[in-house]
Amino acid sequence: MIFATSLNLILALAPVALFAAPTQNADSIAALIPRQDVPAGVWDRLRKTDALCDLSNVVLPVAPTPLAAPAQGSTLRHIAIGRGTQNYTCASASSSDVPKAVGAKASLFNATCDAARLNVVTLGQVTDLSLNYAIPTSPEAEQRLSGHHQFTAAGVPLFMLETPEANYGRIEAKVDAKSPAPATAVKGKNLLGSVPWLKLSATTDGSWAYKEVYRVHTAGGVAPENCQGIQGSFTVEYSAQYWFYA
């Protein structure tokens, strides 16, 4: 069975998606989680052992246009599945205007130990499947929350891996390189494609918990080619994996 080796990742993001097609308007991820009857205390035990996972054999996925490898001496510390929106704006509703990217906003769900327990194909499937469900907000799903991704007022990508339950640190980062998503990537709810894979490095104006972040296995998030019929701010849903190195 595809998720026999991982008790909770699919429960938090797309728990029954491998057995039945999602009903997007009726079934959010949060609504599906209670069906799994997770024993009391399991979430706490997993959270407490998160730092004990052996990540030494976990290999960063290779982008279609290969991104530079993590810096020599750096260590993989955290992996999260991001589920949220890529944000855009259109100055006018004219077909002569193109959408301008104005950042992103996502909830980050801890997949660190799952990356050690699952193969990369399965982890990628979970990332894809999560796009079919609403962003989870149930208490069970909150136990998986690593933190949030957003952009600063200056337009800098910010990852805050901080919750009332755990503090994994934060990083402000800049994009060093990008690669188109694979041709086989999920195209998203609007069927327009997946946002690029990225390599980001920490900005120099802070003391951050991480040195580098990779955005890989993206699903969705691409805006229309032009602004015809759209004016002002709008969002496109996406999911992705974020790999954090220190």
Coordinates of C-alpha atoms in Angstrom, one line a residue:
M1 CA 0.0 0.0 0.0
I2 CA 1.4 3.3 -1.0
F3 CA 1.4 5.0 2.4
A4 CA 1.9 2.0 4.7
T5 CA 5.2 3.4 5.9
S6 CA 3.8 6.8 6.9
L7 CA 1.1 7.1 9.5
N8 CA 0.2 10.7 9.2
L9 CA 1.3 12.7 6.2
I10 CA -1.6 11.7 3.9
L11 CA -3.9 12.0 6.9
A12 CA -3.0 15.7 7.1
L13 CA -3.0 16.5 3.5
A14 CA -5.1 14.1 1.4
P15 CA -6.0 11.1 3.6
V16 CA -8.4 9.2 1.4
A17 CA -7.4 10.6 -2.0
L18 CA -5.8 7.3 -3.1
F19 CA -9.0 5.4 -2.6
A20 CA -11.6 7.8 -4.0
A21 CA -11.7 10.9 -6.2
P22 CA -11.9 14.1 -4.1
T23 CA -15.1 16.1 -3.9
Q24 CA -13.6 19.5 -3.8
N25 CA -16.7 21.4 -2.7
A26 CA -17.7 19.0 0.1
D27 CA -14.5 17.4 1.3
S28 CA -11.7 19.5 2.7
I29 CA -8.6 17.8 4.0
A30 CA -9.6 18.8 7.5
A31 CA -13.0 17.1 7.1
L32 CA -11.4 13.9 6.0
I33 CA -8.8 13.6 8.8
P34 CA -11.2 12.4 11.6
R35 CA -12.2 9.4 9.5
Q36 CA -8.7 7.9 10.1
D37 CA -9.3 7.5 13.8
V38 CA -5.8 8.4 14.8
P39 CA -5.1 7.1 18.3
A40 CA -4.8 9.6 21.1
G41 CA -1.2 10.8 21.6
V42 CA 0.1 9.7 18.2
W43 CA 0.4 13.3 17.0
D44 CA 2.4 14.3 20.1
R45 CA 4.7 11.3 19.8
L46 CA 5.4 12.1 16.2
R47 CA 6.1 15.8 16.9
K48 CA 8.5 14.9 19.7
T49 CA 10.5 12.5 17.5
D50 CA 10.6 14.8 14.5
A51 CA 14.2 15.8 15.0
L52 CA 15.2 12.1 15.4
C53 CA 14.7 11.2 11.7
D54 CA 17.7 10.0 9.8
L55 CA 17.8 12.3 6.7
S56 CA 21.3 11.2 5.6
N57 CA 19.9 9.2 2.7
V58 CA 17.2 11.6 1.6
V59 CA 18.1 13.0 -1.8
L60 CA 16.9 16.4 -3.1
P61 CA 14.8 15.9 -6.3
V62 CA 16.7 16.9 -9.5
A63 CA 15.1 19.7 -11.5
P64 CA 14.6 19.5 -15.3
T65 CA 17.2 22.3 -15.5
P66 CA 19.4 21.2 -12.6
L67 CA 19.7 23.6 -9.8
A68 CA 23.0 24.0 -8.0
A69 CA 23.6 21.5 -5.2
P70 CA 23.3 22.6 -1.6
A71 CA 26.5 24.3 -0.3
Q72 CA 29.3 22.0 0.8
G73 CA 28.9 21.2 4.4
S74 CA 25.3 22.1 4.6
T75 CA 22.8 19.7 6.1
L76 CA 19.1 19.0 5.3
R77 CA 17.2 20.0 8.4
H78 CA 13.5 20.3 7.4
I79 CA 11.1 19.5 4.6
A80 CA 7.6 21.0 4.4
I81 CA 4.7 20.7 1.9
G82 CA 3.4 24.2 1.2
R83 CA -0.2 24.6 0.3
G84 CA -1.5 28.0 -0.5
T85 CA -1.6 30.6 -3.3
Q86 CA 0.6 32.4 -5.8
N87 CA -0.5 36.0 -5.8
Y88 CA -0.8 38.3 -8.8
T89 CA -2.2 41.6 -9.9
C90 CA -3.4 43.0 -13.2
A91 CA -3.2 46.8 -13.8
S92 CA -6.2 46.5 -16.2
A93 CA -8.5 43.9 -17.7
S94 CA -6.9 44.4 -21.1
S95 CA -5.4 41.5 -23.1
S96 CA -2.4 43.7 -23.7
D97 CA -1.5 43.6 -20.0
V98 CA 0.2 40.6 -18.3
P99 CA -0.3 39.5 -14.7
K100 CA 2.5 40.7 -12.3
A101 CA 3.6 38.3 -9.6
V102 CA 3.4 39.8 -6.1
G103 CA 4.4 37.0 -3.9
A104 CA 2.9 33.9 -2.4
K105 CA 1.1 32.8 0.8
A106 CA 1.1 29.3 2.1
S107 CA 0.8 27.0 5.1
L108 CA 3.8 24.8 5.6
F109 CA 3.1 21.2 6.8
N110 CA 5.9 19.1 8.2
A111 CA 7.0 16.3 6.0
T112 CA 10.5 15.9 7.3
C113 CA 10.2 12.4 8.8
D114 CA 7.9 11.3 6.0
A115 CA 10.7 12.1 3.5
A116 CA 12.9 9.6 5.3
R117 CA 10.1 6.9 5.4
L118 CA 8.6 7.4 1.9
N119 CA 10.2 7.3 -1.5
V120 CA 10.3 10.6 -3.4
V121 CA 7.6 9.4 -5.8
T122 CA 5.1 8.8 -3.0
L123 CA 6.0 12.1 -1.3
G124 CA 5.5 13.8 -4.7
Q125 CA 2.1 12.2 -5.0
V126 CA 1.0 13.5 -1.7
T127 CA 2.1 17.0 -2.7
D128 CA 0.1 16.8 -5.9
L129 CA -3.0 15.3 -4.1
S130 CA -3.0 18.1 -1.6
L131 CA -4.0 20.6 -4.3
N132 CA -7.3 18.8 -4.7
Y133 CA -8.4 19.7 -1.1
A134 CA -9.0 22.8 0.9
I135 CA -6.1 24.0 3.1
P136 CA -6.6 22.0 6.4
T137 CA -7.5 23.9 9.6
S138 CA -8.6 21.1 11.9
P139 CA -6.8 20.5 15.2
E140 CA -5.4 17.3 13.8
A141 CA -4.0 19.1 10.8
E142 CA -2.6 21.9 12.9
Q143 CA -0.4 19.3 14.6
R144 CA 1.4 19.0 11.3
L145 CA 1.9 22.7 10.8
S146 CA 5.5 23.8 10.6
G147 CA 4.7 27.5 9.9
H148 CA 3.9 29.8 7.1
H149 CA 5.4 31.2 3.9
Q150 CA 4.8 34.8 2.8
F151 CA 6.6 37.8 1.4
T152 CA 7.8 40.8 3.3
A153 CA 6.7 44.4 2.6
A154 CA 9.9 44.7 0.5
G155 CA 8.9 41.7 -1.6
V156 CA 11.4 39.2 0.0
P157 CA 10.4 35.6 0.4
L158 CA 10.0 34.8 4.1
F159 CA 9.6 31.4 5.7
M160 CA 8.5 31.3 9.3
L161 CA 8.7 27.8 10.7
E162 CA 7.2 28.8 14.0
T163 CA 4.0 27.6 15.7
P164 CA 2.7 27.5 19.3
E165 CA 3.8 23.8 19.2
A166 CA 7.3 24.0 17.7
N167 CA 10.0 26.5 16.6
Y168 CA 12.1 25.4 13.6
G169 CA 13.4 28.8 12.9
R170 CA 13.0 31.3 10.0
I171 CA 14.7 32.5 6.9
E172 CA 14.4 35.5 4.5
A173 CA 15.7 34.4 1.2
K174 CA 16.4 35.5 -2.4
V175 CA 16.0 33.5 -5.6
D176 CA 19.4 32.3 -6.9
A177 CA 18.1 30.1 -9.8
K178 CA 15.0 28.5 -11.2
S179 CA 14.0 25.7 -13.4
P180 CA 10.8 25.0 -15.3
A181 CA 8.6 22.4 -13.7
P182 CA 8.7 19.0 -15.4
A183 CA 6.4 18.5 -18.3
T184 CA 4.6 15.9 -16.3
A185 CA 3.9 18.2 -13.4
V186 CA 0.3 18.7 -12.2
K187 CA -1.1 21.7 -14.1
G188 CA -3.3 23.0 -11.3
K189 CA -7.0 23.7 -11.1
N190 CA -6.8 26.2 -13.9
L191 CA -4.9 23.8 -16.1
L192 CA -2.2 26.4 -16.8
G193 CA 0.8 24.6 -15.4
S194 CA 3.1 24.6 -12.4
V195 CA 5.3 27.3 -11.1
P196 CA 9.1 26.8 -11.5
W197 CA 11.3 25.0 -9.1
L198 CA 13.6 27.4 -7.2
K199 CA 16.9 27.6 -5.3
L200 CA 16.9 30.3 -2.7
S201 CA 19.7 31.5 -0.4
A202 CA 19.5 33.4 2.8
T203 CA 19.7 37.2 2.7
T204 CA 22.7 38.8 4.4
D205 CA 20.8 41.1 6.6
G206 CA 19.8 38.6 9.3
S207 CA 20.9 35.7 11.4
W208 CA 18.7 33.0 10.0
A209 CA 18.2 29.3 11.0
Y210 CA 18.8 28.2 7.4
K211 CA 21.2 28.9 4.6
E212 CA 19.3 27.6 1.6
V213 CA 15.8 26.7 0.6
Y214 CA 14.7 24.7 -2.5
R215 CA 11.2 24.7 -3.9
V216 CA 10.6 21.5 -5.7
H217 CA 7.8 19.3 -7.0
T218 CA 5.5 22.2 -7.6
A219 CA 1.8 21.8 -8.6
G220 CA -0.3 24.6 -10.0
G221 CA 0.2 28.3 -9.3
V222 CA 0.6 29.6 -12.9
A223 CA -1.4 32.8 -13.9
P224 CA -3.1 33.3 -17.2
E225 CA -0.9 34.6 -20.0
N226 CA -2.7 38.0 -20.1
C227 CA -5.1 40.0 -18.0
Q228 CA -8.1 39.8 -20.2
G229 CA -11.2 40.0 -18.0
I230 CA -9.1 40.3 -14.8
Q231 CA -8.3 43.5 -13.0
G232 CA -6.7 44.0 -9.6
S233 CA -5.4 41.3 -7.3
F234 CA -6.1 37.6 -7.7
T235 CA -4.6 34.3 -6.6
V236 CA -3.9 30.9 -8.1
E237 CA -3.7 27.9 -5.8
Y238 CA -0.6 25.8 -5.6
S239 CA 1.3 23.2 -3.6
A240 CA 5.0 22.5 -3.5
Q241 CA 7.8 20.9 -1.4
Y242 CA 10.2 23.2 0.5
W243 CA 13.6 21.7 1.5
F244 CA 15.5 23.7 4.1
Y245 CA 19.3 23.4 4.6
A246 CA 21.5 24.8 7.4

